[in-house]
Each structure stands twice: as C-alpha cells, then as structure tokens.
mmCIF file with all atom_site columns, C-alpha atoms in Angstrom:
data_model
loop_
_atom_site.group_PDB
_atom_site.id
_atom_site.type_symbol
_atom_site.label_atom_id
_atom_site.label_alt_id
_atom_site.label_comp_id
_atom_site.label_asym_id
_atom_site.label_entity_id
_atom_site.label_seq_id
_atom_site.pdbx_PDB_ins_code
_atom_site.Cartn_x
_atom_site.Cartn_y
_atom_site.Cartn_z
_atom_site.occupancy
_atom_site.B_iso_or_equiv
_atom_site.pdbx_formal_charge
_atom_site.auth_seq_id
_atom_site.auth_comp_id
_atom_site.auth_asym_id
_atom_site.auth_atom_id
_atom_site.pdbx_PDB_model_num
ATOM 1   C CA . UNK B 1 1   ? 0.000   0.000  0.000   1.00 74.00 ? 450 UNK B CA 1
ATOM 2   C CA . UNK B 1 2   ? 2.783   2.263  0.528   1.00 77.00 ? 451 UNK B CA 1
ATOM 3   C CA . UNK B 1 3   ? 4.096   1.868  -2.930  1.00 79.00 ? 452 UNK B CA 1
ATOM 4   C CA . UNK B 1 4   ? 0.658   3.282  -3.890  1.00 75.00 ? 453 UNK B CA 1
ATOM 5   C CA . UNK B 1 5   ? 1.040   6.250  -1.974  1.00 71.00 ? 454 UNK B CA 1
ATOM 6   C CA . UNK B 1 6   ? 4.514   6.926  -2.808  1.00 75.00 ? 455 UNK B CA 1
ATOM 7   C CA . UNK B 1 7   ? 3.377   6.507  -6.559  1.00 77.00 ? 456 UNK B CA 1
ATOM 8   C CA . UNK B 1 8   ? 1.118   10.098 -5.464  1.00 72.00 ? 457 UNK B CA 1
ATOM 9   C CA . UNK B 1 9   ? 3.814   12.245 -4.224  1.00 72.00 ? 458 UNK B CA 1
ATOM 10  C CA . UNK B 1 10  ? 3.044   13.994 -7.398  1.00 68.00 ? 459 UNK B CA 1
ATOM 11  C CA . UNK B 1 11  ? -0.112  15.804 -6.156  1.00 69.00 ? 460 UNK B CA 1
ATOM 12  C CA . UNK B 1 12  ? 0.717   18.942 -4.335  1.00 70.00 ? 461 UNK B CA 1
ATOM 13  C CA . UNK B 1 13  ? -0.845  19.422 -0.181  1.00 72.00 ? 462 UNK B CA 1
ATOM 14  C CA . UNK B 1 14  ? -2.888  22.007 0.725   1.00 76.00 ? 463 UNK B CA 1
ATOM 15  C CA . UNK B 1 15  ? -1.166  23.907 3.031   1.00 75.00 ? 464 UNK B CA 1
ATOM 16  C CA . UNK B 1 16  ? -1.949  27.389 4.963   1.00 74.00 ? 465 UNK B CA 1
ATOM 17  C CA . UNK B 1 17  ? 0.581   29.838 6.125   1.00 73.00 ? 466 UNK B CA 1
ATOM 18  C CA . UNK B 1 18  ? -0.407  29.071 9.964   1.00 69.00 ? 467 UNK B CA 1
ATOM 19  C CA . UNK B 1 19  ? 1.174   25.713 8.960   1.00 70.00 ? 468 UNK B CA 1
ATOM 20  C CA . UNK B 1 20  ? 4.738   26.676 8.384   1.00 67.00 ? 469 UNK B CA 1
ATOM 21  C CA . UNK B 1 21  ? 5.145   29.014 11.408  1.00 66.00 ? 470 UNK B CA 1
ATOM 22  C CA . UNK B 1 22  ? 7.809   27.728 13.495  1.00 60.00 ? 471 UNK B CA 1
ATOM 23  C CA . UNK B 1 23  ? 7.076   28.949 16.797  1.00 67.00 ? 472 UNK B CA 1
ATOM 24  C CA . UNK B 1 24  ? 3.666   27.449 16.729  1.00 72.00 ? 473 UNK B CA 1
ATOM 25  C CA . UNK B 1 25  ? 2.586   25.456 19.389  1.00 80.00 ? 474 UNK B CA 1
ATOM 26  C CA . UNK B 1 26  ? 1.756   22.302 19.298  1.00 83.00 ? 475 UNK B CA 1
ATOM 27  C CA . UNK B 1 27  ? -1.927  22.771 20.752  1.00 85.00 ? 476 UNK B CA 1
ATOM 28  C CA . UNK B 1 28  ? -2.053  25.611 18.049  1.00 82.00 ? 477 UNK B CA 1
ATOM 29  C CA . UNK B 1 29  ? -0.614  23.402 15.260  1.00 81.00 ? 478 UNK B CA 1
ATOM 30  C CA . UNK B 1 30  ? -3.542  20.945 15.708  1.00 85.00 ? 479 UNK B CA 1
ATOM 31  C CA . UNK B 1 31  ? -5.974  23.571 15.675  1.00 86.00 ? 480 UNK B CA 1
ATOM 32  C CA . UNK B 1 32  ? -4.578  24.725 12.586  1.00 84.00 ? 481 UNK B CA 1
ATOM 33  C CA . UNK B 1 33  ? -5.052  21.697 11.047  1.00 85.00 ? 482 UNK B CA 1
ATOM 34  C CA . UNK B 1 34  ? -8.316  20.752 12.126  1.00 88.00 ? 483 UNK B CA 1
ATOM 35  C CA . UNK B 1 35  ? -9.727  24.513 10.421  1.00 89.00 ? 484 UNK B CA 1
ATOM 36  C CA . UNK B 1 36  ? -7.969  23.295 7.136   1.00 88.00 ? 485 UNK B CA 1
ATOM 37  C CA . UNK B 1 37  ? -9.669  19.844 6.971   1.00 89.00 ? 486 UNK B CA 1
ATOM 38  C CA . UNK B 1 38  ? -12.666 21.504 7.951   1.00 91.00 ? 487 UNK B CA 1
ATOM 39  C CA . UNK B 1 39  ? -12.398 24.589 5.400   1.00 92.00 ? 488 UNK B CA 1
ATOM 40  C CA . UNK B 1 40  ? -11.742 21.611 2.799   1.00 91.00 ? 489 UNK B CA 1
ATOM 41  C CA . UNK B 1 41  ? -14.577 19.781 3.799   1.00 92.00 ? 490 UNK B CA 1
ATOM 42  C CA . UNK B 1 42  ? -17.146 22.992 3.473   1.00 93.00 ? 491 UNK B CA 1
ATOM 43  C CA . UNK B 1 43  ? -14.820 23.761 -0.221  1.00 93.00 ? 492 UNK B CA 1
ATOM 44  C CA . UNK B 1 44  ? -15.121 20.207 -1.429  1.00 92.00 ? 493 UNK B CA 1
ATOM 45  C CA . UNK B 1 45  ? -18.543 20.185 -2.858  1.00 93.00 ? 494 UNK B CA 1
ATOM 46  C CA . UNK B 1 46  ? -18.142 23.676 -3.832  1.00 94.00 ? 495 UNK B CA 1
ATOM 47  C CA . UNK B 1 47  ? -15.183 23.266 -6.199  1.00 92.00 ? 496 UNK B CA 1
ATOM 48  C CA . UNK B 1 48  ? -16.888 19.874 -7.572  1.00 93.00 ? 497 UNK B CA 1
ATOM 49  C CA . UNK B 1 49  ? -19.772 21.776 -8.623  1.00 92.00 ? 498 UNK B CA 1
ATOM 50  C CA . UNK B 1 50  ? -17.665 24.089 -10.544 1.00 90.00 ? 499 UNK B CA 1
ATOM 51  C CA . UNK B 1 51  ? -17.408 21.069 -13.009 1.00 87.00 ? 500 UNK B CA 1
ATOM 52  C CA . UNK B 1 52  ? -21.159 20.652 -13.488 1.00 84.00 ? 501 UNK B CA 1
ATOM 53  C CA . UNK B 1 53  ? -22.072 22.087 -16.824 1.00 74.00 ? 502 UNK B CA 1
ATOM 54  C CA . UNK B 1 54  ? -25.817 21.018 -16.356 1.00 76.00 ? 503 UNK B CA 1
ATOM 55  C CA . UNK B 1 55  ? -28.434 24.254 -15.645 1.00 78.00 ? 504 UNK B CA 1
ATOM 56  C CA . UNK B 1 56  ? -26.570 26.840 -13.583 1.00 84.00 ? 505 UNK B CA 1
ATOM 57  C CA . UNK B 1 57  ? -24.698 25.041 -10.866 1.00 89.00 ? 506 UNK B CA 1
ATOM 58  C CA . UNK B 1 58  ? -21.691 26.307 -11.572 1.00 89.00 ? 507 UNK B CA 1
ATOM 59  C CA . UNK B 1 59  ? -22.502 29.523 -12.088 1.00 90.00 ? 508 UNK B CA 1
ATOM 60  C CA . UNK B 1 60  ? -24.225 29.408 -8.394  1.00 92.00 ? 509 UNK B CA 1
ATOM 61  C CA . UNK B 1 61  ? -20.955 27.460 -7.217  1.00 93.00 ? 510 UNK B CA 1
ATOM 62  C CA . UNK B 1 62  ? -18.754 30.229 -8.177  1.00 93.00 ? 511 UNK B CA 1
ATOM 63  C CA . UNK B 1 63  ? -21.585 33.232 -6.690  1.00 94.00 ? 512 UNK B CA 1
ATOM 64  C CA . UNK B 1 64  ? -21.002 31.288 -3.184  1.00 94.00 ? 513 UNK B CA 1
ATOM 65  C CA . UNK B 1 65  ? -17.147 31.357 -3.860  1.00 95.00 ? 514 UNK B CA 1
ATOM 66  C CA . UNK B 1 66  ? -17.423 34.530 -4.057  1.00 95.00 ? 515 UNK B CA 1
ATOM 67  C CA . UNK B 1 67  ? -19.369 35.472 -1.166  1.00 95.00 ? 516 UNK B CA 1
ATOM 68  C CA . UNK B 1 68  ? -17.411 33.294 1.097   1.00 95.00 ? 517 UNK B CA 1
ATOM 69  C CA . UNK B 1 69  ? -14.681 35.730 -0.169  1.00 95.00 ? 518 UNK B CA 1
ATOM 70  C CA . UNK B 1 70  ? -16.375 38.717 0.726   1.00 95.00 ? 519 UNK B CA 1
ATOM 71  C CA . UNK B 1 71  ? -18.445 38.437 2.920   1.00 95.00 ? 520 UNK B CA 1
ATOM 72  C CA . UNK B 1 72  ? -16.807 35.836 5.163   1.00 94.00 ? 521 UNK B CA 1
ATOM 73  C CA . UNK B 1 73  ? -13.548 35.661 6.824   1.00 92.00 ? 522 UNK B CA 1
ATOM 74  C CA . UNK B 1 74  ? -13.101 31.769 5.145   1.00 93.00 ? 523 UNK B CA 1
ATOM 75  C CA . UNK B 1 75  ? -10.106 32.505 3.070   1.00 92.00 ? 524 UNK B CA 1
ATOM 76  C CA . UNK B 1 76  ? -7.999  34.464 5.449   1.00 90.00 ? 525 UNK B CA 1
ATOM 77  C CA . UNK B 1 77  ? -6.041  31.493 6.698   1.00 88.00 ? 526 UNK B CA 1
ATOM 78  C CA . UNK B 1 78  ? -4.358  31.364 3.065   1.00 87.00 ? 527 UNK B CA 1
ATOM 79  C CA . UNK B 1 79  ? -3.571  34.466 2.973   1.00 85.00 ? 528 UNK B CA 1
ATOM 80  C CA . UNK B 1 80  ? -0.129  35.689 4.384   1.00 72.00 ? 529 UNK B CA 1
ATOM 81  C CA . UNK B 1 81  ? 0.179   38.881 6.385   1.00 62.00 ? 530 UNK B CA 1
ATOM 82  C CA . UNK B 1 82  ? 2.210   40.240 9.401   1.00 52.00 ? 531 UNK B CA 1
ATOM 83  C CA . UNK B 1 83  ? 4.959   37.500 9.132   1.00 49.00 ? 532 UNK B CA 1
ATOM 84  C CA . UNK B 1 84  ? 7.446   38.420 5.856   1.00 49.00 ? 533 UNK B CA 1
ATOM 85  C CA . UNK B 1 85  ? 7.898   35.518 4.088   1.00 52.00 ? 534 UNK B CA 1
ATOM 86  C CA . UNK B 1 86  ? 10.521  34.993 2.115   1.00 54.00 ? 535 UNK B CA 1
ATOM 87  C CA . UNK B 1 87  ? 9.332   34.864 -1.999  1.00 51.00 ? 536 UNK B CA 1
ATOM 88  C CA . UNK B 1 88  ? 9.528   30.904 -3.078  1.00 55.00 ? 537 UNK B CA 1
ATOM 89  C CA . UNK B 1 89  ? 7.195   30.109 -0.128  1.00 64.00 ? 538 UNK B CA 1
ATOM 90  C CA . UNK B 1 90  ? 4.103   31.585 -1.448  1.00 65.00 ? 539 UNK B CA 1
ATOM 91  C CA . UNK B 1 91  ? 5.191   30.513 -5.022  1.00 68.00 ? 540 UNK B CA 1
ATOM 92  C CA . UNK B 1 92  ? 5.336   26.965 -4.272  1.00 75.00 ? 541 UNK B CA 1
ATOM 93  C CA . UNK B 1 93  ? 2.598   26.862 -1.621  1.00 81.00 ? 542 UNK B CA 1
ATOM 94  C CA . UNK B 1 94  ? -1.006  25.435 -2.452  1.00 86.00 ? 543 UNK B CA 1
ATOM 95  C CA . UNK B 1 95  ? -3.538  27.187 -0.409  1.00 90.00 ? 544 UNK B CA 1
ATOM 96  C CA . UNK B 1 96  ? -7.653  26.321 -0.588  1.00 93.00 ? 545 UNK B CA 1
ATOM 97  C CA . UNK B 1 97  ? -7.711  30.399 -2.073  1.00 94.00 ? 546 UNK B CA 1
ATOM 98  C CA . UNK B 1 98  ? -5.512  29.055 -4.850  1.00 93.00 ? 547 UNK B CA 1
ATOM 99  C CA . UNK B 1 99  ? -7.116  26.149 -5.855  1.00 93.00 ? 548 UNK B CA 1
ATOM 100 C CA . UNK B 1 100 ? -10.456 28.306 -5.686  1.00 95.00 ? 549 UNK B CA 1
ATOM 101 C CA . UNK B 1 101 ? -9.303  30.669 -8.134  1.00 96.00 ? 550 UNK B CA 1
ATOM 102 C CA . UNK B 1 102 ? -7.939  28.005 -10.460 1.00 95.00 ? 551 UNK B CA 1
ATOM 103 C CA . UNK B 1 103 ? -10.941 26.181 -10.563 1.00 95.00 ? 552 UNK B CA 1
ATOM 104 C CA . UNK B 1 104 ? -13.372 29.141 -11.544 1.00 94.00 ? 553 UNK B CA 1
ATOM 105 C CA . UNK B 1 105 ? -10.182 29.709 -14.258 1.00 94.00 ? 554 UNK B CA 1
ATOM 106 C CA . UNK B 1 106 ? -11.629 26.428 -15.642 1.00 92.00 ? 555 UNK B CA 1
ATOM 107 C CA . UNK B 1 107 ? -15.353 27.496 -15.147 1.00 89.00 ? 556 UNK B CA 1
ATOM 108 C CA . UNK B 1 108 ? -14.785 30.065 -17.964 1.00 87.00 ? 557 UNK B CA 1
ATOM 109 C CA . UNK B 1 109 ? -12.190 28.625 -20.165 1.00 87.00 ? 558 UNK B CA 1
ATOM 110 C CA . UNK B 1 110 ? -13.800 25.156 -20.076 1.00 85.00 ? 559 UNK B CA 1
ATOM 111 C CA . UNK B 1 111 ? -17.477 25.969 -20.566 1.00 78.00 ? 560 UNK B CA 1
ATOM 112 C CA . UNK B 1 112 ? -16.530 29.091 -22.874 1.00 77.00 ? 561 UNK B CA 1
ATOM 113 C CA . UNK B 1 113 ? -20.019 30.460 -22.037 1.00 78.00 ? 562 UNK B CA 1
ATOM 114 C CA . UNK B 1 114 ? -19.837 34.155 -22.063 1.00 78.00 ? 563 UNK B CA 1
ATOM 115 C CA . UNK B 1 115 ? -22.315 34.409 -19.546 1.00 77.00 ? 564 UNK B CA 1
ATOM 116 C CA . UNK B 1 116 ? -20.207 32.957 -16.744 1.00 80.00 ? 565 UNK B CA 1
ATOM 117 C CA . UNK B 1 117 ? -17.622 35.364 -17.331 1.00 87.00 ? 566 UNK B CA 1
ATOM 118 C CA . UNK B 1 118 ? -18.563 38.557 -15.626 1.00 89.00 ? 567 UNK B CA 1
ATOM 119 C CA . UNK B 1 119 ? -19.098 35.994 -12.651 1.00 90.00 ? 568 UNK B CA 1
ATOM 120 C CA . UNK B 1 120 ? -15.167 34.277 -13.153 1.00 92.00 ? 569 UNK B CA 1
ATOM 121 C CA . UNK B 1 121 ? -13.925 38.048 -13.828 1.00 92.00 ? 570 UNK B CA 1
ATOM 122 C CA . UNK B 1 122 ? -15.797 39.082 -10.472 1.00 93.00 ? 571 UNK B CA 1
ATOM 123 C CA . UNK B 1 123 ? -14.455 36.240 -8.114  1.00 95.00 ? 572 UNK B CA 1
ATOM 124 C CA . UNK B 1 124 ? -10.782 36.317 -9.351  1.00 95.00 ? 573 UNK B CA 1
ATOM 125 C CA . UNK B 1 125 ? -10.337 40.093 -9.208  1.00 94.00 ? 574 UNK B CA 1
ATOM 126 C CA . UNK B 1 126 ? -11.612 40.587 -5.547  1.00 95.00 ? 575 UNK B CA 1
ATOM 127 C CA . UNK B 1 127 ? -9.261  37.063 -4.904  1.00 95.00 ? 576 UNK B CA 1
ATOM 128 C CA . UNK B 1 128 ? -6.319  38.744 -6.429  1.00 93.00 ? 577 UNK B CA 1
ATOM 129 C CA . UNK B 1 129 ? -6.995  41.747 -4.468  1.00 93.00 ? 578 UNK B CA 1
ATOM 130 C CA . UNK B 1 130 ? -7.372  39.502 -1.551  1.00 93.00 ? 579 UNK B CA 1
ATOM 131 C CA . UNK B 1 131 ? -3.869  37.287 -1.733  1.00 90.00 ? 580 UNK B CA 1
ATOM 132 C CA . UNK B 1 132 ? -2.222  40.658 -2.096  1.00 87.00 ? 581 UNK B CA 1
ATOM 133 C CA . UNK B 1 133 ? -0.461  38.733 -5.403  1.00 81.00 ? 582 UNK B CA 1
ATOM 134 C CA . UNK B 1 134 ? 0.881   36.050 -2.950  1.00 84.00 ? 583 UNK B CA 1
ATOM 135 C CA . UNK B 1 135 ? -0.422  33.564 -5.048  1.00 87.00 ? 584 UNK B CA 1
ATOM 136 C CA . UNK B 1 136 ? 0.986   29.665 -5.889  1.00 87.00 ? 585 UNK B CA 1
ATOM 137 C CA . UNK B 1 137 ? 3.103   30.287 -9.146  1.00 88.00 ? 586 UNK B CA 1
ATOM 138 C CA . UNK B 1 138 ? 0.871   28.170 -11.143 1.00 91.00 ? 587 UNK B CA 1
ATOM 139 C CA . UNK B 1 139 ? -2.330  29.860 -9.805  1.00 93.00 ? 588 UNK B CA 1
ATOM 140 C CA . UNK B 1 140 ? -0.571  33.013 -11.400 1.00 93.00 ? 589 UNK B CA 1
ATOM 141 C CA . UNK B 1 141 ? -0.382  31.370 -14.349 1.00 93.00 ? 590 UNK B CA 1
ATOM 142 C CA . UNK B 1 142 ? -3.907  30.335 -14.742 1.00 94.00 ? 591 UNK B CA 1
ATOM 143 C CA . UNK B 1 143 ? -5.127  33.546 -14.060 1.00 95.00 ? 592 UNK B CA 1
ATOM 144 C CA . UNK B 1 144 ? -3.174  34.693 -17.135 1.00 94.00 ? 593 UNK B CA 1
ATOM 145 C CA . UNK B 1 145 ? -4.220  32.453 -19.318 1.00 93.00 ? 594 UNK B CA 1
ATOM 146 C CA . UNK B 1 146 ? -8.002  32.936 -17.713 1.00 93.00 ? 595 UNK B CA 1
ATOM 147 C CA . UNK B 1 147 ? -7.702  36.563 -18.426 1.00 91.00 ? 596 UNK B CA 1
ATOM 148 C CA . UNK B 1 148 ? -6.516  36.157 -22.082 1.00 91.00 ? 597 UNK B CA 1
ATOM 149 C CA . UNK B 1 149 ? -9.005  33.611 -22.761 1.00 90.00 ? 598 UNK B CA 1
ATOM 150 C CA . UNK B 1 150 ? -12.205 36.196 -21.926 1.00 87.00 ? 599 UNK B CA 1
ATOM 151 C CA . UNK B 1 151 ? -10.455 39.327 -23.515 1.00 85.00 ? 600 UNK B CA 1
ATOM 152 C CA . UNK B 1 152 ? -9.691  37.238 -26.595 1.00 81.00 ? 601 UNK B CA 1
ATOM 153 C CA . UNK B 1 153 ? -13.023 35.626 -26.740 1.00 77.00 ? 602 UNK B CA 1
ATOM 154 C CA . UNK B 1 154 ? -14.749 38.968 -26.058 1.00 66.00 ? 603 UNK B CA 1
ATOM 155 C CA . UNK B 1 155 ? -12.555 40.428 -28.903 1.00 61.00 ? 604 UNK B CA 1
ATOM 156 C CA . UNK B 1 156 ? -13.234 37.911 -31.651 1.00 61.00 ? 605 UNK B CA 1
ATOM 157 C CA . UNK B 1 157 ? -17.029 38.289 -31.395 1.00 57.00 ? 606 UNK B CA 1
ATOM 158 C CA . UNK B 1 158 ? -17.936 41.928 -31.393 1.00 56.00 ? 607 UNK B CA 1
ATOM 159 C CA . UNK B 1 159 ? -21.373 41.568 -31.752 1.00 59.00 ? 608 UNK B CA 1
ATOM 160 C CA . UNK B 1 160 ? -23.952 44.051 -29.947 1.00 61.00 ? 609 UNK B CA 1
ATOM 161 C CA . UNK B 1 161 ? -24.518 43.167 -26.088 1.00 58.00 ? 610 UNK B CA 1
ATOM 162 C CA . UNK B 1 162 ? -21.479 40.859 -25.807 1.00 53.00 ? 611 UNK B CA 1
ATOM 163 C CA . UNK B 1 163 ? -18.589 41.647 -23.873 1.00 52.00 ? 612 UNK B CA 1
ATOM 164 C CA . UNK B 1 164 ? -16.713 43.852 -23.745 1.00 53.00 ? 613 UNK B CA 1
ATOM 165 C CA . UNK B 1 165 ? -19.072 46.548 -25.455 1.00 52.00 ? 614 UNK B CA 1
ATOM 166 C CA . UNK B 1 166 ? -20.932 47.370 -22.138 1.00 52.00 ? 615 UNK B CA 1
ATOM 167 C CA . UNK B 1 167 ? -23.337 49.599 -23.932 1.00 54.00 ? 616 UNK B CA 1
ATOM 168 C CA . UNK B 1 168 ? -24.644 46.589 -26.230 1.00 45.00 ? 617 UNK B CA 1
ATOM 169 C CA . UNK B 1 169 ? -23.631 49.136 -29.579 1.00 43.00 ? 618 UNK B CA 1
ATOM 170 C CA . UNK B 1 170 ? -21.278 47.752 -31.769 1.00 40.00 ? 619 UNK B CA 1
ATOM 171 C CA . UNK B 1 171 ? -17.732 49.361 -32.779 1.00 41.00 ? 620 UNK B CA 1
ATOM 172 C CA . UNK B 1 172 ? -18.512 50.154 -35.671 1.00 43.00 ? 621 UNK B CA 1
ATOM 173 C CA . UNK B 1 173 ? -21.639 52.605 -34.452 1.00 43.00 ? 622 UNK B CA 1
ATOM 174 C CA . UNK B 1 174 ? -19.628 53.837 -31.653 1.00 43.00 ? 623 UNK B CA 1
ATOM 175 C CA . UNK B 1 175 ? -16.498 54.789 -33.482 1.00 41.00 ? 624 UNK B CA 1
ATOM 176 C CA . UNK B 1 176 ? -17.640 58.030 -34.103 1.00 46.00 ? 625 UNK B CA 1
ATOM 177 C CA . UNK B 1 177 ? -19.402 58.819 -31.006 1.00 47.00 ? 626 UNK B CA 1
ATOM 178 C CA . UNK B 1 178 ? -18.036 59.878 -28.011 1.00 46.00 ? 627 UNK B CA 1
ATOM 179 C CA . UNK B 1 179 ? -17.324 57.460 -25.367 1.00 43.00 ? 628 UNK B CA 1
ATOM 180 C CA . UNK B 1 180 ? -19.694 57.222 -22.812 1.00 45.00 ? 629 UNK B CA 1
ATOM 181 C CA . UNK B 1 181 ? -19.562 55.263 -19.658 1.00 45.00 ? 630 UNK B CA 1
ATOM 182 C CA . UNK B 1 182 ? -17.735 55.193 -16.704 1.00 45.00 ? 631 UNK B CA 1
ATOM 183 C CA . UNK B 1 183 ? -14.560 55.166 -17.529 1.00 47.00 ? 632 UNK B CA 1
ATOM 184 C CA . UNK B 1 184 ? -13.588 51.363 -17.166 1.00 46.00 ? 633 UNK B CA 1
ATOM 185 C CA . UNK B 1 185 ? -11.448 49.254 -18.653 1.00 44.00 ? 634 UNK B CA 1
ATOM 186 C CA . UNK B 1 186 ? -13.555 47.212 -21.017 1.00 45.00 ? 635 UNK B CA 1
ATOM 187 C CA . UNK B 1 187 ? -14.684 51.136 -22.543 1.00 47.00 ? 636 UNK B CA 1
ATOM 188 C CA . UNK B 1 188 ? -11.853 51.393 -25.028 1.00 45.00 ? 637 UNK B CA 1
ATOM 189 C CA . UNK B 1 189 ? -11.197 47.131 -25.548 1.00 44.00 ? 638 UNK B CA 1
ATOM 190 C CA . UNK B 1 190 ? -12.649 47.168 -29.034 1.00 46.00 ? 639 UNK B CA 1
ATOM 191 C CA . UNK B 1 191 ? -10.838 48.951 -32.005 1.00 46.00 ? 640 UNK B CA 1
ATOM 192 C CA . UNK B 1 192 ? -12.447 50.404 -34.798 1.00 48.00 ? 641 UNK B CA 1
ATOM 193 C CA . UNK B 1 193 ? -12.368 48.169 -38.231 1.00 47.00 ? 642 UNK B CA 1
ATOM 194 C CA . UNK B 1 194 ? -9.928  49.891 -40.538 1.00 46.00 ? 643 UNK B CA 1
ATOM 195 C CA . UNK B 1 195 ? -12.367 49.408 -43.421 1.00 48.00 ? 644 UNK B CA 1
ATOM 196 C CA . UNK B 1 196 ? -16.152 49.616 -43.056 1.00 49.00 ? 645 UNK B CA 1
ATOM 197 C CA . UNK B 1 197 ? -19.431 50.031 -45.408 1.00 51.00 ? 646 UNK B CA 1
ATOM 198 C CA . UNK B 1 198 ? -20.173 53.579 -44.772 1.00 52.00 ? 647 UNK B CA 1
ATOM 199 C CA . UNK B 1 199 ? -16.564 54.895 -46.803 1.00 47.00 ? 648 UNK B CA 1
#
C-alpha cells in the first residue's frame, strides 16, 4: 500500500501559512489543522460543482465562492500577512484560495459560455486583491491564461450586447461617437475596423 502512496507524491498538499510558522505550538498546530480539513470539507462540494455544466450550478458554485470571499472571513487562513515571508514560499505553496481561483479559471475557459464570465472576472479580481499577489506560481499562471481567454473571446465576437461593449452598440456605431460610460477598462477594448461600409 505504501508503494501506492509513494506513486502520489506527485499531487501537491494544501497547506496554509499558519502551517509553516515555526514557533507554533503544538496545541495551536492541531488547531490549525483541524480549520484546514474543515475549510476543505465545506470547499469540497463547492469546487466539484464548478465542473457541473448542467443548468446553472456552476454559475451558483462560483456566486457562493465569491461570497465566502467577501463576505466571510473563510479565506484568510491562506492568505499571508504580518509574518514576511521569504518569496519561493508563497510561489510553491497550495492554499484552498488558490485552488479556488484556479478552478473558476476552468469554469470560464472550459465551458466558454460568455455568460459565466462577468461571474469568473468578479471572483478572481476581488481574490487577487485579496492574496495581495501572494499567489501559488501556477495559480498566477492560470489567471493569465483565464484573463486572455475572456479578452480574446470577447474580442473575436464583437457583436452588440457581448462583452466587452458594455453599452450593447457595436464598434462600428460607436467609433464616431463619443465614449460614454464610466470610464472602465472594457470602454476602449474594441478597435475600430480599418475598413467599413459607410466609406
């Protein structure tokens, strides 16, 4: 059996930054680790329902992802903050916040279902601002690759009411009007066509 489980060493831990602290003691150590199994217990079914593509479960999973993150203190155990750590800890560290944000990655590169991604864009912003950037270095990555995915996506289908025109006009009737809005981001995504009809 122990062959088995050496043939596993391959799958990271979750860990929590109240894990690694030296000077913890050993009462506090155990209480440290029963909140992680029980966090992991509560994210379990959460994070599995982020792989239902049936109706809206996912969708839901990642609204109560996100209110756990906001409205809850549940994520502040992964998060490091008095204690300066030095910078390959939180790269190679797995946390419960990092395997959160890399699953709703998946919910909107996986499903490619522009309506989940205001909902993705949502959770991993306010996580991002959360970690402080002290993120896993692969969790870094899939947040790239989650972020080029939507802008791409929203950028290779400018049709009217898809993202990123937030007005529902298309480029093309909004290239010479002046830009309305409220000055975000996803305003100025779209370029004008270099050629068009009305020339």
């Amino acid at each position: 059996m122990q062959s088995c489980f050496n043939s596993m060493e391959f799958i990271p831990t979750i860990d929590c930054p109240a894990l690694s602290e030296l000077s913890l003691s050993p009462s506090a150590r155990n209480a440290a680790v029963v909140l992680l199994q029980a966090r992991t217990s509560v994210l379990t079914p959460i994070l599995t329902a982020c792989y239902t593509q049936h109706g809206g479960s996912a969708l839901m999973a990642v609204d109560g992802l996100t209110r756990l993150l906001n409205e809850t203190d549940f994520f502040t155990p992964d998060v490091v903050t008095v204690v300066p750590r030095n910078e390959t800890e939180c790269s190679t560290r797995l946390t419960l916040l990092d395997l959160a944000i890399q699953v709703v990655c998946d919910v909107a590169t996986s499903s490619s279902r522009e309506t989940s991604f205001i909902t993705c864009i949502d959770f991993v912003g306010d996580a991002l601002r959360f970690a402080g950037g002290n993120l896993n270095a692969r969790t870094i990555g899939y947040v790239l690759r989650f972020y080029l995915f939507v802008f791409y996506f929203g950028a290779s289908i400018p049709t009217a009411g898809s993202w990123p025109n937030s007005e529902g006009s298309s480029p093309v009737k909004r290239r010479g009007e002046k830009k309305k809005g409220s000055g975000s981001v996803a305003d100025g995504l779209v370029d004008p066509p270099l050629l068009d009809n009305d020339e």
